[in-house]
Steps between C-alpha positions, in 0.01 A plus 500: 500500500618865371449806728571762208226653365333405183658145545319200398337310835387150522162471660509288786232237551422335848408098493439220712711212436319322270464777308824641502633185418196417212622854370840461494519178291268648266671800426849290431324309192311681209367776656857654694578800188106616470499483908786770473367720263130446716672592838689770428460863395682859559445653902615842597476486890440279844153575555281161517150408501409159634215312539383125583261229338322336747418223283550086637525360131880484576539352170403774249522828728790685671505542847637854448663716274769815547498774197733756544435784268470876459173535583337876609298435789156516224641249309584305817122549637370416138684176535394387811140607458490349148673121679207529801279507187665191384489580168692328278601523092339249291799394276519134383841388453866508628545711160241742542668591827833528329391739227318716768820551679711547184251814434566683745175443711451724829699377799180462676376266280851326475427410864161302438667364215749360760226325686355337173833402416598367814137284512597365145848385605359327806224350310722348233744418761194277658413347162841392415547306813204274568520191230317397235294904477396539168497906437166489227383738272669860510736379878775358302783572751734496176352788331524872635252592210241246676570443890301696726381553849210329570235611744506330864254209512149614586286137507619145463177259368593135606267237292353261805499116357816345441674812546456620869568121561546190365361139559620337188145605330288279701239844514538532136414062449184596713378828345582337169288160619222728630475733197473166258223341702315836505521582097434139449163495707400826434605574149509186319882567425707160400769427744820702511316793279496720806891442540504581158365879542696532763818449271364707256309801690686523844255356690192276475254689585635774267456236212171454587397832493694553143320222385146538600453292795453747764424881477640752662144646540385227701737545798263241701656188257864682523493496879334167531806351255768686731323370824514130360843474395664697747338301846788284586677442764767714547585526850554084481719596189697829659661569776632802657865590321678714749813570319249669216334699795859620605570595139215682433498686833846659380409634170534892534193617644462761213414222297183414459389144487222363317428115378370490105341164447348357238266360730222616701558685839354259765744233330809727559365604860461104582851482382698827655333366809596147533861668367467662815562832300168667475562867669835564328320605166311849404232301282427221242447553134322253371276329178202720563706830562664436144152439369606104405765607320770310566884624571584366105273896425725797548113658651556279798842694603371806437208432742709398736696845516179646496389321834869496676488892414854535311507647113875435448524161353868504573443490872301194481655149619316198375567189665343151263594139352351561199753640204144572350437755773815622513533562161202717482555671832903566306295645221293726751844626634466329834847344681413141460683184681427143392402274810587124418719378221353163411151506330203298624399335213829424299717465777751689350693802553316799437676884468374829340695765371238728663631434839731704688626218696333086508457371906490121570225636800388813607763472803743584271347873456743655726795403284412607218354821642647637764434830455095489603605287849587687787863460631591168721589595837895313346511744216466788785757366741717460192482886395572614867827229529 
């Protein structure tokens, strides 16, 4: 650091461990010559503003930041008012930011460029780390053009049936046995026909819908269909999963938790309780609420943002086993992660390209994104050693 006037300063930015040592290894790879030109401009005096984020996402924010620059004491009390604010310029890419500070932008707005910056670093420093993440559509970590900061999770959806557990798909044998019996009985239909709309439109009853069997103006025959093939018994089949409670209970409380079934509510209720998981979620989303359109439509996703209250697709977390689901809730814009890598029927390996990461179980959600969970009481004791 240069005490003459007019010198070039370095501005210096306070971490926590993790971060400081996230940052550091980040700027020594691609990023180290833009990071100099970023963090450094022209400074006449000593005087300093400083301010702190109060922010717990310890993986995408700073815990503080020191500017010193030759501010008047306006431009000073612009600043600060303008942070309390917490405004913020929309630019998209590490590029963007570059050309703003090769044109000579106001210091002030240098300094929440800094912050963006700073968030982007931290962010890509995240999503280089944690194997196997898949940076889709317009987050390739490769491209400055492309990469940008994404907004902090808002809602995570979690599909209920093999997803929120798994029992080797005894449920899905009965619902399947139950919806057979009822289509042949009621409807005539030849055996394994119902199976076959399933394939084809998502779910059964779906299919029978598309197909003329039921109507969705005669809710009394939808809800008597539901009823049927959903009374099983599922506390004899479930049992409470306490590692999934712990999970859950960790998420980041600013995220909002909703289940988006397929299925009807009083199924997924039966199930969240036996689960012993039942008051951990804001709501459930299910067939009716998507008016029988299944999670195949974009419409359902779209609904379900409507009813969880968020409008930024790109906040969303969706949690399935069906690359189906996943694909259209990719194409919606959502943050998608495959639950279960073998498929049901072929027995196979299944993976999407759609998927940010693929999970043997939903246990597995807190290493692949660590970033929604709040931090492990080791994690702590490791930043204060």
């Amino acid at each position: 650091r240069s005490d003459k006037p007019g010198s070039t300063q370095q501005i210096a930015i306070i971490l926590n461990a993790h971060e400081y040592e996230s940052m550091m290894a980040f700027l020594k790879t691609s990023f180290i010559l833009l990071a100099n030109k970023l963090f450094t401009f022209p400074l006449s005096n000593d005087q300093m503003v400083e301010w702190d984020d109060c922010s717990n996402d310890k993986h995408t924010t700073q815990i503080a930041t020191v500017l010193e620059a030759n501010f008047s004491s306006e431009e000073a009390r612009a600043l600060m008012e303008s942070y309390g604010r917490k405004e913020t310029l929309k630019v998209s890419s590490f590029r963007e930011v570059y050309h703003l500070f090769q044109n000579n932008s106001p210091l002030v707005q240098k300094c929440h460029l800094c912050r963006f910056i700073l968030k982007l670093y931290l962010q890509h420093s995240l999503d280089s780390c944690i194997p196997g993440r898949r940076l889709l559509r317009g987050t390739s970590g490769s491209d400055l053009d492309l990469y940008t900061l994404r907004p902090k999770p808002a809602v995570i959806f979690f599909d209920c049936d093999d997803c929120l557990y798994f029992d080797n798909w005894k449920i899905a044998a009965y619902l399947t046995t139950k919806i057979e019996k009822h289509c042949q009985t009621e409807f005539g239909l030849d055996e394994g026909y119902a199976y076959k709309l399933y394939k084809k439109h998502g779910t059964a009853l779906r299919g029978l819908i598309a197909e003329g069997y039921l109507s969705r103006d005669c809710s009394k025959s939808i809800d008597g269909f539901l009823e049927t093939v959903h009374d099983l018994p599922i506390h004899a089949l479930l049992s409470p999963d306490e590692q999934l409670r712990d999970m859950i209970s960790k998420i980041h409380p600013s995220i909002r938790k909703f289940v988006f079934t397929a299925s009807v509510r009083h199924h997924a209720e039966r199930c969240l309780d036996a689960l012993g998981i039942s008051d951990l979620f804001d709501g459930i989303i299910d067939v009716k609420d998507c008016q029988f359109e299944t999670k195949h439509s974009e419409s359902s996703f779209h609904i379900a943002m409507g009813k969880a209250g968020v409008d930024n697709p790109e906040s969303c977390i969706f949690v399935d086993d069906s690359v189906t689901n996943i694909s259209a809730g990719r194409r919606v814009g959502w943050r998608c992660i495959l639950v279960g890598k073998v498929g049901r029927d072929c027995g196979k390996k299944v993976t999407t390209e759609h998927a940010e990461h693929e999970i043997d179980t939903i246990h597995h959600l807190p290493h692949v994104l660590p970033e929604i969970f709040l931090p492990t009481e080791k994690s702590d004791q490791k930043e204060k050693d």
